[in-house]
Amino acid sequence: MKLANKIALVTGAAQGIGKGIAEVFAAEGANVILNDIAAPGKMEPLAQSIRKQGRRVLSVQADASNREQVEAMFERSWKELGPVDILVNNAGIETIVPFLEMTDKQWVDVTNINLKSGWLCSQVFCRRVVAEKRQGAIVNLGSIQSGKVLPGRTHYAPSKLAIEALTRNMSAEVTPLGIRVNCIHPGLIETPMTDWVMKSPEILPQVLAQISMGRAGQPNEVASVAAFLASDEARYVTGQSIFVDGGWVGK
Ligand code: NAD
């Protein structure tokens, strides 16, 4: 198992890719902290199924873009589960708004949750890991949209492209201190976020025609790459961003 006895915190773990990452990490031997802004009840079935595999689990409701809540979440994680080894910055939202109509609030909401949360959770995590002279790994979730224009995303796409720069820049500062930082850019992955695409008889075929594999990906297909990046198998990999998109951005 790639992540035996590690402790991993996954933000936005109640559904979709975050849930898939928590499941695969647990299968690879990790104990998991499930974070989401959603009520903890939403994470309970996942927590129970992970517990049944013999792993320890903690569910923490918190806004990953709020410093007070993030600091309290890491404090609780350290106390109840132990020192966290792996952070996955997965929480994110996507809205679709024409550029000329976008409001300040729409810009700030997307930027805060997609970009600031990754920076903030990473800073709180890294400060603790460095203070304890431990080692760590961070996996950030970017997007296909860091390399591809989709309409109505003049807030979302920059927030995701910036994750790539955040990954490189954090890596330059914290890798010498023992923490690797990498990023995954998912393509079209079947989750509640993309439900409207998967159910659209007009849009879905247009998108699939652009993907070399001709299909959407599943959360566990992103999760297996996250597990690799978080594991010792990727011990000489840092500051990198990898597209997990079935061959979309390169086609
Ligand atoms: P999703 O909407 O299905 O799930 C996202 C989860 O994040 C939800 O459970 C939500 O409650 C949680 N969340 C939102 N704001 C939060 C906050 N402030 N604090 C904590 N949790 C919060 O989305 P998904 O499809 O699973 O996407 C996961 C990540 O992958 C996102 O960052 C998304 O932008 C990115 N991504 C997804 C796709 C895709 O095709 N699904 C493609 C590219 C990138």
Coordinates of C-alpha atoms and ligand atoms in Angstrom, one line a residue:
M1 CA 0.0 0.0 0.0
K2 CA 1.4 3.4 -1.1
L3 CA 0.1 5.4 1.9
A4 CA 0.3 2.9 4.8
N5 CA -0.1 4.7 8.2
K6 CA -0.1 8.2 6.7
I7 CA -2.6 10.8 7.8
A8 CA -4.2 12.7 5.0
L9 CA -6.5 15.7 5.0
V10 CA -8.8 16.2 2.0
T11 CA -10.8 19.4 1.5
G12 CA -14.2 19.2 -0.2
A13 CA -14.4 15.5 0.5
A14 CA -18.2 15.1 0.8
Q15 CA -18.7 14.3 -2.9
G16 CA -17.1 14.0 -6.3
I17 CA -13.3 14.0 -6.7
G18 CA -12.6 14.7 -3.0
K19 CA -14.7 11.7 -2.0
G20 CA -12.9 9.6 -4.6
I21 CA -9.5 10.7 -3.3
A22 CA -10.5 9.9 0.3
E23 CA -11.6 6.4 -0.8
V24 CA -8.5 5.6 -2.7
F25 CA -6.2 7.0 0.0
A26 CA -7.9 4.8 2.6
A27 CA -7.6 1.8 0.3
E28 CA -3.8 2.7 0.1
G29 CA -3.6 2.5 3.9
A30 CA -4.1 6.2 4.9
N31 CA -6.1 7.5 7.9
V32 CA -8.2 10.3 6.6
I33 CA -9.6 13.7 7.7
L34 CA -12.7 14.5 5.6
N35 CA -13.3 18.2 5.3
D36 CA -16.2 19.9 3.7
I37 CA -18.3 23.0 4.1
A38 CA -21.3 20.7 3.9
A39 CA -22.9 19.3 7.1
P40 CA -20.9 16.4 8.6
G41 CA -23.9 14.1 8.1
K42 CA -23.2 14.2 4.3
M43 CA -19.7 12.7 4.9
E44 CA -21.0 10.0 7.4
P45 CA -21.6 7.1 4.9
L46 CA -18.1 7.7 3.5
A47 CA -16.6 7.9 7.0
Q48 CA -18.3 4.7 8.0
S49 CA -17.1 2.8 4.9
I50 CA -13.5 4.0 5.5
R51 CA -13.7 2.9 9.2
K52 CA -14.8 -0.5 8.1
Q53 CA -11.5 -0.9 6.2
G54 CA -9.8 -0.4 9.6
R55 CA -8.7 3.2 9.0
R56 CA -9.2 6.1 11.4
V57 CA -11.4 8.9 10.1
L58 CA -12.4 12.4 11.3
S59 CA -15.0 14.5 9.6
V60 CA -14.6 18.3 10.0
Q61 CA -17.1 20.8 8.8
A62 CA -15.2 24.0 7.9
D63 CA -14.9 26.6 5.2
A64 CA -11.5 25.9 3.6
S65 CA -11.1 29.6 2.8
N66 CA -11.6 30.9 6.3
R67 CA -8.4 31.2 8.4
E68 CA -10.1 30.7 11.8
Q69 CA -11.9 27.6 10.7
V70 CA -8.9 26.2 8.9
E71 CA -6.6 26.7 12.0
A72 CA -9.2 25.0 14.2
M73 CA -9.5 22.1 11.7
F74 CA -5.8 21.4 11.7
E75 CA -5.6 21.8 15.5
R76 CA -8.4 19.2 15.9
S77 CA -6.8 16.9 13.3
W78 CA -3.5 16.9 15.1
K79 CA -5.1 16.3 18.4
E80 CA -7.6 13.6 17.4
L81 CA -5.7 11.7 14.6
G82 CA -2.1 12.8 14.9
P83 CA 0.3 14.8 12.8
V84 CA -1.0 15.2 9.2
D85 CA 1.4 14.0 6.5
I86 CA -0.6 14.8 3.3
L87 CA -2.9 17.7 2.4
V88 CA -5.1 17.6 -0.7
N89 CA -6.5 21.0 -1.7
N90 CA -9.6 19.9 -3.6
A91 CA -12.4 22.2 -2.4
G92 CA -13.7 24.3 -5.3
I93 CA -16.7 25.8 -6.9
E94 CA -17.5 26.6 -10.5
T95 CA -20.0 29.1 -11.8
I96 CA -20.6 30.2 -15.3
V97 CA -21.1 33.9 -15.9
P98 CA -20.5 36.0 -19.1
F99 CA -17.5 38.3 -18.5
L100 CA -19.5 41.5 -19.1
E101 CA -22.1 40.6 -16.5
M102 CA -19.8 39.3 -13.7
T103 CA -20.1 40.9 -10.3
D104 CA -17.4 41.6 -7.7
K105 CA -19.0 39.0 -5.5
Q106 CA -18.9 36.3 -8.1
W107 CA -15.2 37.0 -8.8
V108 CA -14.4 37.0 -5.0
D109 CA -16.3 33.9 -4.2
V110 CA -14.7 31.8 -6.9
T111 CA -11.2 33.2 -6.2
N112 CA -11.5 32.7 -2.4
I113 CA -12.7 29.1 -2.6
N114 CA -10.6 27.9 -5.5
L115 CA -7.3 29.8 -4.9
K116 CA -7.2 31.3 -1.5
S117 CA -8.3 28.1 0.2
G118 CA -5.3 26.2 -1.3
W119 CA -2.9 28.9 -0.2
L120 CA -4.4 29.1 3.3
C121 CA -4.7 25.4 4.1
S122 CA -1.2 24.9 2.7
Q123 CA 0.3 27.7 4.9
V124 CA -1.4 26.4 8.1
F125 CA -0.3 22.8 7.2
C126 CA 3.3 23.7 6.3
R127 CA 3.8 25.9 9.4
R128 CA 2.9 22.9 11.6
V129 CA 5.0 20.4 9.6
V130 CA 8.0 22.6 9.5
A131 CA 7.7 23.5 13.3
E132 CA 7.8 19.7 14.0
K133 CA 10.6 19.1 11.5
R134 CA 8.4 16.5 9.8
Q135 CA 8.0 15.7 6.1
G136 CA 4.9 16.3 4.0
A137 CA 3.2 16.3 0.6
I138 CA 0.6 18.6 -0.9
V139 CA -1.6 17.8 -3.9
N140 CA -3.5 20.8 -5.4
L141 CA -6.5 20.5 -7.7
G142 CA -6.3 22.8 -10.7
S143 CA -8.3 22.3 -13.9
I144 CA -8.2 21.6 -17.6
Q145 CA -9.3 25.2 -17.8
S146 CA -5.7 26.3 -17.0
G147 CA -5.0 25.2 -20.6
K148 CA -8.3 25.5 -22.4
V149 CA -10.9 28.2 -22.8
L150 CA -14.5 27.4 -21.9
P151 CA -17.1 30.2 -22.1
G152 CA -18.2 32.1 -19.0
R153 CA -15.1 31.2 -16.8
T154 CA -13.1 34.5 -16.7
H155 CA -13.1 34.0 -12.9
Y156 CA -12.8 30.2 -12.6
A157 CA -10.0 29.7 -15.2
P158 CA -7.6 32.3 -13.8
S159 CA -8.2 30.8 -10.3
K160 CA -7.2 27.4 -11.6
L161 CA -4.3 28.5 -13.7
A162 CA -3.0 30.4 -10.6
I163 CA -3.0 27.1 -8.7
E164 CA -0.2 26.0 -11.1
A165 CA 1.9 29.1 -10.1
L166 CA 1.0 28.6 -6.5
T167 CA 2.2 25.0 -6.7
R168 CA 5.5 26.0 -8.3
N169 CA 6.1 28.9 -5.9
M170 CA 5.2 27.0 -2.7
S171 CA 7.3 24.1 -3.9
A172 CA 10.4 26.4 -4.2
E173 CA 9.9 27.6 -0.6
V174 CA 8.9 24.4 1.2
T175 CA 10.6 21.6 -0.7
P176 CA 13.9 22.4 0.9
L177 CA 12.1 22.1 4.3
G178 CA 10.8 18.6 3.4
I179 CA 7.4 19.2 1.8
R180 CA 6.7 18.3 -1.8
V181 CA 3.9 20.2 -3.7
N182 CA 2.3 19.1 -6.9
C183 CA -0.9 19.8 -8.9
I184 CA -3.4 17.8 -10.9
H185 CA -5.4 19.4 -13.7
P186 CA -8.5 17.2 -14.2
G187 CA -10.4 17.2 -17.4
L188 CA -14.1 16.2 -17.5
I189 CA -14.7 14.1 -14.5
E190 CA -18.1 12.7 -13.6
T191 CA -19.1 14.4 -10.4
P192 CA -22.0 16.5 -9.1
M193 CA -20.2 19.6 -10.4
T194 CA -20.4 18.3 -14.0
D195 CA -23.8 16.6 -13.7
W196 CA -25.3 19.2 -16.0
V197 CA -22.7 18.5 -18.7
M198 CA -23.1 14.7 -18.4
K199 CA -26.9 15.1 -18.8
S200 CA -26.8 17.6 -21.7
P201 CA -27.6 15.9 -25.0
E202 CA -26.1 19.0 -26.8
I203 CA -23.0 19.7 -24.8
L204 CA -21.8 16.3 -23.8
P205 CA -21.1 15.0 -27.4
Q206 CA -19.2 18.2 -28.3
V207 CA -17.0 17.8 -25.2
L208 CA -16.4 14.1 -25.7
A209 CA -15.4 14.7 -29.3
Q210 CA -12.5 16.8 -28.0
I211 CA -11.2 14.1 -25.7
S212 CA -8.8 11.5 -27.2
M213 CA -10.3 8.8 -25.0
G214 CA -13.8 9.8 -26.0
R215 CA -15.2 9.5 -22.5
A216 CA -15.4 11.4 -19.1
G217 CA -13.1 10.3 -16.3
Q218 CA -14.1 8.9 -12.9
P219 CA -13.1 10.4 -9.5
N220 CA -10.9 7.3 -8.8
E221 CA -8.9 8.0 -12.0
V222 CA -7.9 11.3 -10.5
A223 CA -7.4 9.8 -7.1
S224 CA -4.9 7.2 -8.2
V225 CA -2.7 10.0 -9.6
A226 CA -3.1 12.0 -6.3
A227 CA -2.1 8.9 -4.4
F228 CA 1.0 8.5 -6.5
L229 CA 2.0 12.2 -6.1
A230 CA 1.4 12.0 -2.3
S231 CA 3.4 8.8 -1.9
D232 CA 7.1 8.1 -1.6
E233 CA 7.0 6.7 -5.2
A234 CA 7.0 10.4 -6.3
R235 CA 9.7 11.4 -3.8
Y236 CA 11.7 13.2 -6.6
V237 CA 8.7 15.0 -8.0
T238 CA 7.8 18.5 -6.8
G239 CA 6.4 21.8 -8.3
Q240 CA 4.8 19.9 -11.1
S241 CA 1.3 20.0 -12.7
I242 CA -0.1 17.1 -14.5
F243 CA -3.2 16.9 -16.7
V244 CA -5.5 13.9 -15.9
D245 CA -7.9 14.5 -18.8
G246 CA -8.0 11.5 -21.1
G247 CA -6.1 13.5 -23.7
W248 CA -8.1 16.7 -23.9
V249 CA -5.8 19.7 -23.5
G250 CA -3.2 18.2 -25.9
K251 CA -5.6 17.3 -28.7
Ligands
NAD1 P1 -18.1 19.0 -6.5 O1 -18.8 20.3 -6.6 O2 -18.7 17.8 -6.9 O3 -17.5 18.8 -5.0 C1 -16.8 19.9 -4.4 C2 -16.9 19.8 -2.9 O4 -16.2 20.9 -2.3 C3 -18.3 19.8 -2.4 O5 -18.6 18.8 -1.5 C4 -18.4 21.2 -1.7 O6 -19.4 21.2 -0.6 C5 -17.0 21.4 -1.3 N1 -16.7 22.8 -1.0 C6 -17.1 23.9 -1.7 N2 -16.6 25.0 -1.1 C7 -16.0 24.6 0.0 C8 -15.3 25.3 1.0 N3 -15.2 26.7 1.0 N4 -14.7 24.6 2.0 C9 -14.8 23.3 2.1 N5 -15.4 22.6 1.1 C10 -16.0 23.2 0.1 O7 -16.7 19.2 -7.4 P2 -15.7 18.1 -8.0 O8 -16.1 18.0 -9.4 O9 -15.6 17.0 -7.1 O10 -14.4 19.0 -8.1 C11 -13.4 18.9 -7.1 C12 -12.2 19.8 -7.5 O11 -11.8 19.5 -8.8 C13 -12.6 21.3 -7.6 O12 -11.6 22.1 -7.1 C14 -12.9 21.5 -9.0 O13 -12.8 22.8 -9.4 C15 -11.8 20.6 -9.6 N6 -12.1 20.2 -11.0 C16 -13.2 19.3 -11.3 C17 -13.4 18.9 -12.6 C18 -14.6 18.0 -12.9 O14 -14.7 17.7 -14.1 N7 -15.4 17.5 -12.0 C19 -12.6 19.3 -13.6 C20 -11.5 20.2 -13.3 C21 -11.3 20.6 -12.0

